[in-house]
mmCIF file of C-alpha atoms and ligand atoms in Angstrom:
data_model
loop_
_atom_site.group_PDB
_atom_site.id
_atom_site.type_symbol
_atom_site.label_atom_id
_atom_site.label_comp_id
_atom_site.label_asym_id
_atom_site.label_seq_id
_atom_site.Cartn_x
_atom_site.Cartn_y
_atom_site.Cartn_z
ATOM 1 C CA UNK A 1430 11.410 -13.481 -70.387
ATOM 2 C CA UNK A 1431 14.004 -15.727 -68.827
ATOM 3 C CA UNK A 1432 17.378 -14.036 -68.619
ATOM 4 C CA UNK A 1433 20.699 -15.592 -67.755
ATOM 5 C CA UNK A 1434 23.352 -14.730 -65.233
ATOM 6 C CA UNK A 1435 25.603 -12.695 -67.520
ATOM 7 C CA UNK A 1436 28.614 -13.298 -65.328
ATOM 8 C CA UNK A 1437 28.774 -16.748 -66.923
ATOM 9 C CA UNK A 1438 29.545 -15.017 -70.224
ATOM 10 C CA UNK A 1439 32.767 -13.663 -68.737
ATOM 11 C CA UNK A 1440 34.106 -17.152 -68.103
ATOM 12 C CA UNK A 1441 37.055 -18.053 -70.273
ATOM 13 C CA UNK A 1442 36.610 -21.279 -72.196
ATOM 14 C CA UNK A 1443 38.585 -23.979 -70.461
ATOM 15 C CA UNK A 1444 40.839 -24.692 -73.420
ATOM 16 C CA UNK A 1445 43.499 -26.460 -71.418
ATOM 17 C CA UNK A 1446 42.389 -30.096 -71.436
ATOM 18 C CA UNK A 1447 40.473 -29.846 -74.713
ATOM 19 C CA UNK A 1448 43.543 -28.348 -76.415
ATOM 20 C CA UNK A 1449 45.682 -31.104 -74.956
ATOM 21 C CA UNK A 1450 43.193 -33.699 -76.204
ATOM 22 C CA UNK A 1451 43.189 -32.161 -79.718
ATOM 23 C CA UNK A 1452 46.981 -32.197 -79.918
ATOM 24 C CA UNK A 1453 47.106 -35.782 -78.687
ATOM 25 C CA UNK A 1454 44.496 -36.831 -81.285
ATOM 26 C CA UNK A 1455 46.488 -35.178 -84.088
ATOM 27 C CA UNK A 1456 49.675 -36.867 -82.920
ATOM 28 C CA UNK A 1457 48.033 -40.282 -82.709
ATOM 29 C CA UNK A 1458 46.657 -39.931 -86.207
ATOM 30 C CA UNK A 1459 50.144 -39.259 -87.563
ATOM 31 C CA UNK A 1460 51.929 -41.831 -85.375
ATOM 32 C CA UNK A 1461 49.365 -44.545 -84.567
ATOM 33 C CA UNK A 1462 52.073 -46.955 -83.373
ATOM 34 C CA UNK A 1463 53.600 -44.674 -80.722
ATOM 35 C CA UNK A 1464 52.610 -45.664 -77.223
ATOM 36 C CA UNK A 1465 51.850 -42.322 -75.538
ATOM 37 C CA UNK A 1466 52.542 -41.972 -71.816
ATOM 38 C CA UNK A 1467 50.227 -39.536 -70.055
ATOM 39 C CA UNK A 1468 51.687 -37.677 -67.111
ATOM 40 C CA UNK A 1469 49.302 -34.790 -67.483
ATOM 41 C CA UNK A 1470 46.059 -35.231 -65.606
ATOM 42 C CA UNK A 1471 45.808 -35.166 -61.815
ATOM 43 C CA UNK A 1472 43.778 -38.369 -61.566
ATOM 44 C CA UNK A 1473 45.025 -41.359 -59.601
ATOM 45 C CA UNK A 1474 45.574 -44.665 -61.364
ATOM 46 C CA UNK A 1475 45.722 -47.359 -58.664
ATOM 47 C CA UNK A 1476 42.956 -49.346 -56.992
ATOM 48 C CA UNK A 1477 41.399 -48.404 -53.650
ATOM 49 C CA UNK A 1478 42.963 -49.698 -50.407
ATOM 50 C CA UNK A 1479 41.818 -53.301 -49.756
ATOM 51 C CA UNK A 1480 40.415 -52.263 -46.363
ATOM 52 C CA UNK A 1481 38.132 -49.742 -48.110
ATOM 53 C CA UNK A 1482 36.981 -52.313 -50.644
ATOM 54 C CA UNK A 1483 36.046 -54.801 -47.869
ATOM 55 C CA UNK A 1484 34.166 -52.109 -45.944
ATOM 56 C CA UNK A 1485 32.473 -50.997 -49.166
ATOM 57 C CA UNK A 1486 31.282 -54.564 -49.961
ATOM 58 C CA UNK A 1487 30.070 -55.115 -46.424
ATOM 59 C CA UNK A 1488 28.104 -51.858 -46.451
ATOM 60 C CA UNK A 1489 26.545 -52.695 -49.827
ATOM 61 C CA UNK A 1490 25.357 -56.015 -48.353
ATOM 62 C CA UNK A 1491 23.851 -54.122 -45.398
ATOM 63 C CA UNK A 1492 21.866 -52.062 -47.883
ATOM 64 C CA UNK A 1493 20.338 -55.263 -49.321
ATOM 65 C CA UNK A 1494 18.840 -56.353 -46.020
ATOM 66 C CA UNK A 1495 15.719 -54.690 -44.545
ATOM 67 C CA UNK A 1496 17.127 -54.913 -41.026
ATOM 68 C CA UNK A 1497 20.399 -53.098 -41.826
ATOM 69 C CA UNK A 1498 19.274 -50.936 -44.750
ATOM 70 C CA UNK A 1499 19.919 -47.179 -44.457
ATOM 71 C CA UNK A 1500 18.046 -44.439 -46.276
ATOM 72 C CA UNK A 1501 18.898 -40.757 -46.005
ATOM 73 C CA UNK A 1502 21.796 -40.258 -43.640
ATOM 74 C CA UNK A 1503 22.799 -37.112 -41.778
ATOM 75 C CA UNK A 1504 23.674 -34.416 -44.353
ATOM 76 C CA UNK A 1505 26.871 -33.606 -42.471
ATOM 77 C CA UNK A 1506 28.071 -37.199 -42.605
ATOM 78 C CA UNK A 1507 27.747 -40.213 -40.320
ATOM 79 C CA UNK A 1508 29.126 -39.813 -36.827
ATOM 80 C CA UNK A 1509 31.464 -42.824 -37.307
ATOM 81 C CA UNK A 1510 33.290 -41.056 -40.142
ATOM 82 C CA UNK A 1511 33.309 -37.569 -38.603
ATOM 83 C CA UNK A 1512 34.783 -38.989 -35.381
ATOM 84 C CA UNK A 1513 37.427 -40.993 -37.245
ATOM 85 C CA UNK A 1514 38.422 -37.851 -39.171
ATOM 86 C CA UNK A 1515 38.633 -35.676 -36.057
ATOM 87 C CA UNK A 1516 40.779 -38.192 -34.181
ATOM 88 C CA UNK A 1517 43.092 -39.288 -36.987
ATOM 89 C CA UNK A 1518 43.520 -36.182 -39.123
ATOM 90 C CA UNK A 1519 43.481 -33.500 -36.441
ATOM 91 C CA UNK A 1520 43.748 -34.577 -32.789
ATOM 92 C CA UNK A 1521 46.676 -36.869 -33.663
ATOM 93 C CA UNK A 1522 48.548 -33.774 -34.873
ATOM 94 C CA UNK A 1523 47.625 -31.575 -31.944
ATOM 95 C CA UNK A 1524 44.940 -29.700 -33.897
ATOM 96 C CA UNK A 1525 41.815 -29.180 -31.844
ATOM 97 C CA UNK A 1526 38.999 -30.074 -34.234
ATOM 98 C CA UNK A 1527 35.881 -31.900 -33.082
ATOM 99 C CA UNK A 1528 33.628 -34.246 -35.051
ATOM 100 C CA UNK A 1529 30.773 -31.720 -35.246
ATOM 101 C CA UNK A 1530 33.042 -29.214 -37.004
ATOM 102 C CA UNK A 1531 33.457 -31.619 -39.932
ATOM 103 C CA UNK A 1532 31.093 -31.625 -42.909
ATOM 104 C CA UNK A 1533 31.434 -34.715 -45.095
ATOM 105 C CA UNK A 1534 30.768 -34.109 -48.791
ATOM 106 C CA UNK A 1535 31.219 -35.627 -52.219
ATOM 107 C CA UNK A 1536 34.220 -33.531 -53.154
ATOM 108 C CA UNK A 1537 36.618 -30.760 -52.297
ATOM 109 C CA UNK A 1538 35.864 -29.389 -55.759
ATOM 110 C CA UNK A 1539 32.217 -28.771 -54.844
ATOM 111 C CA UNK A 1540 33.067 -27.413 -51.407
ATOM 112 C CA UNK A 1541 35.800 -25.019 -52.551
ATOM 113 C CA UNK A 1542 33.427 -23.906 -55.295
ATOM 114 C CA UNK A 1543 30.337 -23.515 -53.106
ATOM 115 C CA UNK A 1544 31.794 -21.816 -50.050
ATOM 116 C CA UNK A 1545 31.977 -18.383 -51.705
ATOM 117 C CA UNK A 1546 28.175 -18.043 -51.718
ATOM 118 C CA UNK A 1547 28.297 -17.287 -47.985
ATOM 119 C CA UNK A 1548 30.050 -13.983 -48.584
ATOM 120 C CA UNK A 1549 28.950 -10.651 -49.995
ATOM 121 C CA UNK A 1550 29.262 -9.581 -53.582
ATOM 122 C CA UNK A 1551 31.853 -6.922 -52.784
ATOM 123 C CA UNK A 1552 34.183 -9.325 -50.950
ATOM 124 C CA UNK A 1553 37.756 -8.587 -51.981
ATOM 125 C CA UNK A 1554 39.245 -11.875 -53.129
ATOM 126 C CA UNK A 1555 42.893 -12.944 -53.255
ATOM 127 C CA UNK A 1556 43.712 -15.906 -55.479
ATOM 128 C CA UNK A 1557 47.123 -17.402 -56.251
ATOM 129 C CA UNK A 1558 48.490 -17.480 -59.788
ATOM 130 C CA UNK A 1559 48.977 -20.224 -60.994
ATOM 131 C CA UNK A 1560 45.880 -21.789 -59.465
ATOM 132 C CA UNK A 1561 43.438 -24.705 -59.366
ATOM 133 C CA UNK A 1562 40.811 -22.961 -61.584
ATOM 134 C CA UNK A 1563 37.747 -23.697 -59.417
ATOM 135 C CA UNK A 1564 38.431 -20.858 -56.947
ATOM 136 C CA UNK A 1565 38.581 -18.290 -59.696
ATOM 137 C CA UNK A 1566 35.749 -19.508 -61.921
ATOM 138 C CA UNK A 1567 33.229 -19.803 -59.083
ATOM 139 C CA UNK A 1568 33.861 -16.190 -58.114
ATOM 140 C CA UNK A 1569 33.476 -15.140 -61.737
ATOM 141 C CA UNK A 1570 30.123 -16.963 -61.880
ATOM 142 C CA UNK A 1571 29.055 -15.190 -58.701
ATOM 143 C CA UNK A 1572 29.822 -11.801 -60.256
ATOM 144 C CA UNK A 1573 32.752 -10.819 -58.049
ATOM 145 C CA UNK A 1574 35.029 -9.961 -60.960
ATOM 146 C CA UNK A 1575 35.132 -7.589 -63.868
ATOM 147 C CA UNK A 1576 35.958 -8.645 -67.406
ATOM 148 C CA UNK A 1577 38.904 -10.750 -68.491
ATOM 149 C CA UNK A 1578 41.735 -8.702 -69.941
ATOM 150 C CA UNK A 1579 45.351 -9.548 -70.652
ATOM 151 C CA UNK A 1580 45.169 -12.963 -69.025
ATOM 152 C CA UNK A 1581 43.441 -11.876 -65.815
ATOM 153 C CA UNK A 1582 40.036 -10.901 -64.436
ATOM 154 C CA UNK A 1583 39.663 -7.340 -63.238
ATOM 155 C CA UNK A 1584 38.743 -7.059 -59.598
ATOM 156 C CA UNK A 1585 40.741 -10.050 -58.334
ATOM 157 C CA UNK A 1586 43.917 -9.618 -56.308
ATOM 158 C CA UNK A 1587 46.303 -12.153 -57.821
ATOM 159 C CA UNK A 1588 48.965 -13.622 -55.562
ATOM 160 C CA UNK A 1589 51.932 -14.384 -57.800
ATOM 161 C CA UNK A 1590 53.543 -17.726 -56.998
ATOM 162 C CA UNK A 1591 56.864 -17.529 -58.752
ATOM 163 C CA UNK A 1592 60.472 -18.651 -58.456
ATOM 164 C CA UNK A 1593 61.394 -15.467 -56.572
ATOM 165 C CA UNK A 1594 59.085 -16.363 -53.654
ATOM 166 C CA UNK A 1595 59.666 -20.153 -53.888
ATOM 167 C CA UNK A 1596 56.097 -20.449 -55.185
ATOM 168 C CA UNK A 1597 54.616 -19.365 -51.849
ATOM 169 C CA UNK A 1598 52.795 -16.060 -52.404
ATOM 170 C CA UNK A 1599 53.688 -13.017 -50.353
ATOM 171 C CA UNK A 1600 51.048 -11.101 -48.386
ATOM 172 C CA UNK A 1601 49.019 -8.781 -50.618
ATOM 173 C CA UNK A 1602 49.802 -5.078 -50.622
ATOM 174 C CA UNK A 1603 46.133 -4.117 -50.797
ATOM 175 C CA UNK A 1604 43.465 -5.147 -48.268
ATOM 176 C CA UNK A 1605 41.649 -8.389 -49.040
ATOM 177 C CA UNK A 1606 38.829 -10.226 -47.243
ATOM 178 C CA UNK A 1607 38.926 -13.762 -48.598
ATOM 179 C CA UNK A 1608 42.168 -15.607 -49.336
ATOM 180 C CA UNK A 1609 42.503 -18.914 -51.150
ATOM 181 C CA UNK A 1610 45.585 -20.955 -50.262
ATOM 182 C CA UNK A 1611 46.384 -24.488 -51.422
ATOM 183 C CA UNK A 1612 49.280 -26.516 -49.994
ATOM 184 C CA UNK A 1613 50.778 -28.834 -51.149
ATOM 185 C CA UNK A 1614 49.927 -26.830 -54.199
ATOM 186 C CA UNK A 1615 48.241 -27.788 -57.412
ATOM 187 C CA UNK A 1616 49.795 -27.104 -59.914
ATOM 188 C CA UNK A 1617 53.233 -26.165 -58.527
ATOM 189 C CA UNK A 1618 53.700 -28.900 -55.910
ATOM 190 C CA UNK A 1619 55.157 -26.286 -53.540
ATOM 191 C CA UNK A 1620 54.612 -26.535 -49.782
ATOM 192 C CA UNK A 1621 54.283 -23.960 -47.043
ATOM 193 C CA UNK A 1622 56.266 -23.916 -43.792
ATOM 194 C CA UNK A 1623 54.748 -23.420 -40.363
ATOM 195 C CA UNK A 1624 56.298 -19.928 -40.191
ATOM 196 C CA UNK A 1625 54.931 -18.889 -43.576
ATOM 197 C CA UNK A 1626 51.474 -20.180 -42.747
ATOM 198 C CA UNK A 1627 51.604 -18.366 -39.408
ATOM 199 C CA UNK A 1628 52.198 -15.119 -41.323
ATOM 200 C CA UNK A 1629 48.995 -15.716 -43.281
ATOM 201 C CA UNK A 1630 46.978 -16.562 -40.167
ATOM 202 C CA UNK A 1631 48.229 -13.374 -38.512
ATOM 203 C CA UNK A 1632 47.344 -11.365 -41.611
ATOM 204 C CA UNK A 1633 43.807 -12.783 -41.540
ATOM 205 C CA UNK A 1634 43.426 -12.037 -37.818
ATOM 206 C CA UNK A 1635 44.758 -8.477 -38.185
ATOM 207 C CA UNK A 1636 42.592 -7.710 -41.222
ATOM 208 C CA UNK A 1637 39.376 -9.514 -40.273
ATOM 209 C CA UNK A 1638 39.914 -11.697 -43.330
ATOM 210 C CA UNK A 1639 39.196 -15.384 -43.879
ATOM 211 C CA UNK A 1640 41.529 -18.052 -45.297
ATOM 212 C CA UNK A 1641 40.161 -20.907 -47.388
ATOM 213 C CA UNK A 1642 42.837 -23.559 -47.026
ATOM 214 C CA UNK A 1643 42.731 -26.364 -49.584
ATOM 215 C CA UNK A 1644 44.686 -29.326 -48.210
ATOM 216 C CA UNK A 1645 43.518 -31.887 -50.795
ATOM 217 C CA UNK A 1646 47.117 -33.114 -51.182
ATOM 218 C CA UNK A 1647 48.139 -33.250 -47.497
ATOM 219 C CA UNK A 1648 48.598 -37.058 -47.658
ATOM 220 C CA UNK A 1649 51.719 -36.501 -49.769
ATOM 221 C CA UNK A 1650 53.547 -34.489 -47.098
ATOM 222 C CA UNK A 1651 56.500 -36.584 -45.938
ATOM 223 C CA UNK A 1652 58.526 -33.812 -44.262
ATOM 224 C CA UNK A 1653 57.476 -33.922 -40.622
ATOM 225 C CA UNK A 1654 58.255 -30.239 -40.070
ATOM 226 C CA UNK A 1655 55.559 -29.125 -42.555
ATOM 227 C CA UNK A 1656 51.995 -28.434 -41.383
ATOM 228 C CA UNK A 1657 49.328 -30.744 -42.814
ATOM 229 C CA UNK A 1658 46.485 -28.658 -41.472
ATOM 230 C CA UNK A 1659 46.109 -24.918 -40.979
ATOM 231 C CA UNK A 1660 44.722 -25.692 -37.505
ATOM 232 C CA UNK A 1661 48.220 -26.699 -36.424
ATOM 233 C CA UNK A 1662 48.815 -22.927 -36.424
ATOM 234 C CA UNK A 1663 47.741 -21.021 -33.341
ATOM 235 C CA UNK A 1664 44.814 -18.700 -33.898
ATOM 236 C CA UNK A 1665 43.654 -20.359 -37.122
ATOM 237 C CA UNK A 1666 40.354 -21.622 -35.739
ATOM 238 C CA UNK A 1667 38.827 -18.129 -35.891
ATOM 239 C CA UNK A 1668 40.027 -17.267 -39.397
ATOM 240 C CA UNK A 1669 40.296 -20.422 -41.508
ATOM 241 C CA UNK A 1670 38.164 -23.038 -43.216
ATOM 242 C CA UNK A 1671 39.944 -26.170 -44.424
ATOM 243 C CA UNK A 1672 39.100 -28.496 -47.302
ATOM 244 C CA UNK A 1673 40.245 -32.108 -47.447
ATOM 245 C CA UNK A 1674 39.610 -35.023 -49.754
ATOM 246 C CA UNK A 1675 39.956 -38.807 -49.859
ATOM 247 C CA UNK A 1676 40.561 -38.455 -53.619
ATOM 248 C CA UNK A 1677 44.293 -38.201 -53.979
ATOM 249 C CA UNK A 1678 45.746 -40.008 -50.965
ATOM 250 C CA UNK A 1679 43.273 -42.895 -50.729
ATOM 251 C CA UNK A 1680 42.386 -42.984 -54.442
ATOM 252 C CA UNK A 1681 38.722 -41.930 -54.123
ATOM 253 C CA UNK A 1682 38.592 -39.720 -57.261
ATOM 254 C CA UNK A 1683 35.907 -41.952 -58.757
ATOM 255 C CA UNK A 1684 34.345 -42.982 -55.442
ATOM 256 C CA UNK A 1685 33.809 -39.415 -54.159
ATOM 257 C CA UNK A 1686 34.299 -38.472 -50.542
ATOM 258 C CA UNK A 1687 35.764 -35.329 -49.015
ATOM 259 C CA UNK A 1688 35.135 -32.987 -46.119
ATOM 260 C CA UNK A 1689 35.223 -29.362 -45.037
ATOM 261 C CA UNK A 1690 36.188 -28.177 -41.564
ATOM 262 C CA UNK A 1691 34.447 -25.123 -40.140
ATOM 263 C CA UNK A 1692 35.522 -24.464 -36.539
ATOM 264 C CA UNK A 1693 32.804 -23.080 -34.292
ATOM 265 C CA UNK A 1694 34.691 -19.809 -33.632
ATOM 266 C CA UNK A 1695 35.282 -19.093 -37.324
ATOM 267 C CA UNK A 1696 33.473 -15.853 -38.178
ATOM 268 C CA UNK A 1697 32.692 -13.313 -40.851
ATOM 269 C CA UNK A 1698 30.996 -9.956 -40.235
ATOM 270 C CA UNK A 1699 27.616 -8.512 -41.093
ATOM 271 C CA UNK A 1700 27.019 -5.028 -42.516
ATOM 272 C CA UNK A 1701 26.995 -3.562 -39.009
ATOM 273 C CA UNK A 1702 30.389 -5.119 -38.266
ATOM 274 C CA UNK A 1703 28.993 -7.764 -35.914
ATOM 275 C CA UNK A 1704 30.596 -11.170 -35.927
ATOM 276 C CA UNK A 1705 28.546 -13.917 -37.553
ATOM 277 C CA UNK A 1706 29.649 -17.495 -36.986
ATOM 278 C CA UNK A 1707 30.160 -19.389 -40.222
ATOM 279 C CA UNK A 1708 29.588 -22.882 -38.786
ATOM 280 C CA UNK A 1709 25.808 -22.497 -38.526
ATOM 281 C CA UNK A 1710 25.544 -20.821 -41.913
ATOM 282 C CA UNK A 1711 27.558 -23.508 -43.701
ATOM 283 C CA UNK A 1712 25.491 -26.131 -41.873
ATOM 284 C CA UNK A 1713 22.333 -24.435 -43.164
ATOM 285 C CA UNK A 1714 23.643 -24.301 -46.687
ATOM 286 C CA UNK A 1715 24.910 -27.884 -46.618
ATOM 287 C CA UNK A 1716 21.598 -29.258 -45.299
ATOM 288 C CA UNK A 1717 19.574 -27.238 -47.800
ATOM 289 C CA UNK A 1718 21.552 -28.118 -50.899
ATOM 290 C CA UNK A 1719 23.181 -31.474 -50.175
ATOM 291 C CA UNK A 1720 21.754 -34.812 -49.066
ATOM 292 C CA UNK A 1721 24.800 -36.677 -47.835
ATOM 293 C CA UNK A 1722 27.428 -39.019 -49.213
ATOM 294 C CA UNK A 1723 26.220 -42.607 -49.679
ATOM 295 C CA UNK A 1724 26.585 -44.940 -46.698
ATOM 296 C CA UNK A 1725 28.903 -47.493 -48.403
ATOM 297 C CA UNK A 1726 31.242 -44.694 -49.534
ATOM 298 C CA UNK A 1727 31.440 -43.302 -46.002
ATOM 299 C CA UNK A 1728 32.217 -46.800 -44.660
ATOM 300 C CA UNK A 1729 34.946 -47.131 -47.317
ATOM 301 C CA UNK A 1730 36.371 -43.764 -46.241
ATOM 302 C CA UNK A 1731 36.213 -44.736 -42.562
ATOM 303 C CA UNK A 1732 38.206 -47.893 -43.358
ATOM 304 C CA UNK A 1733 41.191 -45.796 -44.486
ATOM 305 C CA UNK A 1734 41.676 -45.020 -40.767
ATOM 306 C CA UNK A 1735 41.853 -48.687 -39.668
ATOM 307 C CA UNK A 1736 45.368 -50.066 -39.069
ATOM 308 C CA UNK A 1737 45.424 -51.933 -42.354
ATOM 309 C CA UNK A 1738 43.707 -49.026 -44.150
ATOM 310 C CA UNK A 1739 46.441 -46.656 -42.960
ATOM 311 C CA UNK A 1740 49.177 -49.042 -44.113
ATOM 312 C CA UNK A 1741 47.520 -49.541 -47.504
ATOM 313 C CA UNK A 1742 46.878 -45.825 -48.026
ATOM 314 C CA UNK A 1743 50.483 -45.057 -47.158
ATOM 315 C CA UNK A 1744 51.587 -47.703 -49.663
ATOM 316 C CA UNK A 1745 49.554 -45.943 -52.375
ATOM 317 C CA UNK A 1746 51.111 -42.593 -51.543
ATOM 318 C CA UNK A 1747 54.605 -44.126 -51.370
ATOM 319 C CA UNK A 1748 54.092 -45.697 -54.782
ATOM 320 C CA UNK A 1749 53.341 -42.324 -56.387
ATOM 321 C CA UNK A 1750 56.104 -40.607 -54.431
ATOM 322 C CA UNK A 1751 58.628 -43.117 -55.813
ATOM 323 C CA UNK A 1752 57.487 -42.029 -59.281
ATOM 324 C CA UNK A 1753 57.815 -38.385 -58.252
ATOM 325 C CA UNK A 1754 61.361 -38.962 -56.980
ATOM 326 C CA UNK A 1755 62.315 -40.512 -60.312
ATOM 327 C CA UNK A 1756 60.922 -37.512 -62.212
ATOM 328 C CA UNK A 1757 62.830 -35.107 -59.929
ATOM 329 C CA UNK A 1758 66.131 -36.979 -60.415
ATOM 330 C CA UNK A 1759 65.723 -37.057 -64.188
ATOM 331 C CA UNK A 1760 64.741 -33.424 -64.483
ATOM 332 C CA UNK A 1761 67.540 -32.239 -62.295
ATOM 333 C CA UNK A 1762 70.131 -34.331 -64.221
ATOM 334 C CA UNK A 1763 68.858 -32.686 -67.389
ATOM 335 C CA UNK A 1764 69.601 -29.280 -65.866
ATOM 336 C CA UNK A 1765 66.057 -27.976 -65.443
ATOM 337 C CA UNK A 1766 64.856 -26.079 -62.367
ATOM 338 C CA UNK A 1767 61.794 -27.538 -60.710
ATOM 339 C CA UNK A 1768 59.716 -27.357 -57.553
ATOM 340 C CA UNK A 1769 57.457 -30.012 -55.989
ATOM 341 C CA UNK A 1770 57.819 -33.772 -56.149
ATOM 342 C CA UNK A 1771 59.094 -34.006 -52.560
ATOM 343 C CA UNK A 1772 55.836 -33.596 -50.611
ATOM 344 C CA UNK A 1773 53.538 -33.523 -53.575
ATOM 345 C CA UNK A 1774 52.663 -35.695 -56.579
ATOM 346 C CA UNK A 1775 53.247 -32.749 -58.934
ATOM 347 C CA UNK A 1776 56.533 -31.521 -60.350
ATOM 348 C CA UNK A 1777 56.524 -27.997 -61.749
ATOM 349 C CA UNK A 1778 59.305 -27.575 -64.256
ATOM 350 C CA UNK A 1779 60.777 -24.395 -65.655
ATOM 351 C CA UNK A 1780 60.861 -25.368 -69.323
ATOM 352 C CA UNK A 1781 62.730 -22.158 -70.232
ATOM 353 C CA UNK A 1782 60.471 -21.786 -73.268
ATOM 354 C CA UNK A 1783 56.761 -21.201 -73.873
ATOM 355 C CA UNK A 1784 54.654 -23.829 -72.027
ATOM 356 C CA UNK A 1785 52.859 -25.042 -75.148
ATOM 357 C CA UNK A 1786 56.100 -25.282 -77.159
ATOM 358 C CA UNK A 1787 57.551 -27.445 -74.410
ATOM 359 C CA UNK A 1788 54.357 -29.523 -74.342
ATOM 360 C CA UNK A 1789 54.545 -30.034 -78.140
ATOM 361 C CA UNK A 1790 58.200 -30.974 -77.981
ATOM 362 C CA UNK A 1791 57.573 -33.652 -75.316
ATOM 363 C CA UNK A 1792 54.544 -34.952 -77.186
ATOM 364 C CA UNK A 1793 56.104 -35.075 -80.629
ATOM 365 C CA UNK A 1794 59.635 -36.136 -79.765
ATOM 366 C CA UNK A 1795 59.171 -38.228 -76.607
ATOM 367 C CA UNK A 1796 55.553 -39.374 -76.826
ATOM 368 C CA UNK A 1797 55.005 -38.038 -73.300
ATOM 369 C CA UNK A 1798 52.019 -35.884 -72.309
ATOM 370 C CA UNK A 1799 52.441 -33.221 -69.628
ATOM 371 C CA UNK A 1800 50.288 -30.194 -68.706
ATOM 372 C CA UNK A 1801 51.329 -26.736 -69.954
ATOM 373 C CA UNK A 1802 51.634 -24.379 -66.983
ATOM 374 C CA UNK A 1803 50.045 -21.506 -68.911
ATOM 375 C CA UNK A 1804 46.697 -23.263 -68.451
ATOM 376 C CA UNK A 1805 46.779 -22.475 -64.728
ATOM 377 C CA UNK A 1806 47.346 -18.727 -64.966
ATOM 378 C CA UNK A 1807 49.612 -16.047 -66.306
ATOM 379 C CA UNK A 1808 52.468 -16.933 -63.930
ATOM 380 C CA UNK A 1809 52.376 -20.502 -65.226
ATOM 381 C CA UNK A 1810 53.709 -19.598 -68.633
ATOM 382 C CA UNK A 1811 57.152 -21.071 -69.224
ATOM 383 C CA UNK A 1812 56.372 -24.000 -66.927
ATOM 384 C CA UNK A 1813 54.997 -27.493 -67.361
ATOM 385 C CA UNK A 1814 53.412 -29.765 -64.749
ATOM 386 C CA UNK A 1815 54.311 -33.453 -64.597
ATOM 387 C CA UNK A 1816 52.141 -35.696 -62.464
ATOM 388 C CA UNK A 1817 53.355 -38.805 -60.623
ATOM 389 C CA UNK A 1818 49.984 -40.511 -61.049
ATOM 390 C CA UNK A 1819 50.883 -43.397 -63.351
ATOM 391 C CA UNK A 1820 52.510 -46.809 -63.114
ATOM 392 C CA UNK A 1821 56.167 -47.052 -62.106
ATOM 393 C CA UNK A 1822 56.904 -48.796 -65.412
ATOM 394 C CA UNK A 1823 55.318 -46.015 -67.470
ATOM 395 C CA UNK A 1824 57.104 -43.292 -65.527
ATOM 396 C CA UNK A 1825 60.418 -45.146 -65.984
ATOM 397 C CA UNK A 1826 59.868 -45.345 -69.749
ATOM 398 C CA UNK A 1827 58.750 -41.704 -69.877
ATOM 399 C CA UNK A 1828 61.898 -40.580 -68.066
ATOM 400 C CA UNK A 1829 64.129 -42.590 -70.443
ATOM 401 C CA UNK A 1830 62.395 -40.916 -73.381
ATOM 402 C CA UNK A 1831 62.704 -37.476 -71.767
ATOM 403 C CA UNK A 1832 66.423 -38.011 -71.235
ATOM 404 C CA UNK A 1833 66.897 -38.977 -74.888
ATOM 405 C CA UNK A 1834 64.877 -35.972 -76.066
ATOM 406 C CA UNK A 1835 66.219 -33.271 -73.771
ATOM 407 C CA UNK A 1836 69.878 -34.295 -73.348
HETATM 408 N N1 PLP B 2740 41.521 -29.185 -54.686
HETATM 409 C C1 PLP B 2740 42.583 -29.278 -55.503
HETATM 410 C C2 PLP B 2740 43.712 -28.355 -55.306
HETATM 411 C C3 PLP B 2740 42.606 -30.222 -56.543
HETATM 412 O O1 PLP B 2740 43.664 -30.293 -57.354
HETATM 413 C C4 PLP B 2740 41.502 -31.070 -56.728
HETATM 414 C C5 PLP B 2740 41.454 -32.046 -57.821
HETATM 415 O O2 PLP B 2740 42.243 -32.124 -58.714
HETATM 416 C C6 PLP B 2740 40.428 -30.941 -55.849
HETATM 417 C C7 PLP B 2740 40.458 -29.997 -54.845
HETATM 418 C C8 PLP B 2740 39.202 -31.779 -56.046
HETATM 419 O O3 PLP B 2740 39.102 -32.792 -55.111
HETATM 420 P P1 PLP B 2740 37.828 -33.758 -55.093
HETATM 421 O O4 PLP B 2740 38.172 -34.952 -55.917
HETATM 422 O O5 PLP B 2740 37.658 -34.083 -53.642
HETATM 423 O O6 PLP B 2740 36.670 -33.006 -55.629
#
């Protein structure tokens, strides 16, 4: 008899986006002429950098010719891309990461979800609340949690990210082994300072713990004093794995390219307490279960590091950040507290009422769709997330409508 992994039965239905979709459908049926503006989903809306498109086309043409055709590539990614990443994303910022510590993949979602399988079942996990749900759900699937009760899974150490700590969680009181951090944060848009990140690195070193640092939104950091990578912090190489993506900064959400950094010193321990290097184990896993990102996509990603690619990628980020600045100005004029929007495309707004009530009010009175914070965890209730990923014109109209509704 085939039996299933019962841990899957513990998973909470992801009601968030289906509930949003249902409410939108009901609204549109009642008001078919209202032009809804969606500032809810974290997907980019603008075309890829021109430099990436040219490189993409050229690589596709290479695939058509027997003399330049490429079949399976290296699972870890082509050397040209790994080198470009190491030089531009790390060495340029004083972070000592080499090309062979980079594992190119088709998404930070897959990598942040898959990495947990390297660790034992009884690993004590710390996860922020609110949170990008992948970290939590993949540990539930793996059986590292108890049941769901009162908005939380038993067995997880939740790191509250709330107004009182400026949405940067404090160190846990109990011992933990594996810590998920994400900065700039989804959903709150908060950032972490060098000093705060140093505290986490020291915690991990002192407690033989490991930090999984999700930097999918690093491209939006404008403040030069903020770290873009955890490897800008001394001592992080031994205790941190970093996840990056071309999705948000360069607009690759539909093209798919990301990477994970596993420094060679980074270690976990075996049952006898001996250090085991993670690099070789992740390499083994990656090569066994993944067959590489397509050649044209890797060429398109490489092109984001050319001079024109850098300028065009920055222009994309600047475009969204102009939207974010407009949202911040409007929200603050209306007297609402918010975080994010300065080094992040997300603005996390204290709606002062239940998240879903605020969502309904914006939908029904302003024709604007946001994301209710409650969908990201217990600490998200009372908040809504507004995303800067839309056209400047739509965001301008949405902010005019918000002002009329909330004034
Ligand atoms: N990490 C965070 C925090 C995200 O918000 C997202 C996407 O929304 C991802 C990772 C996924 O990135 P990718 O498109 O590379 O899978």
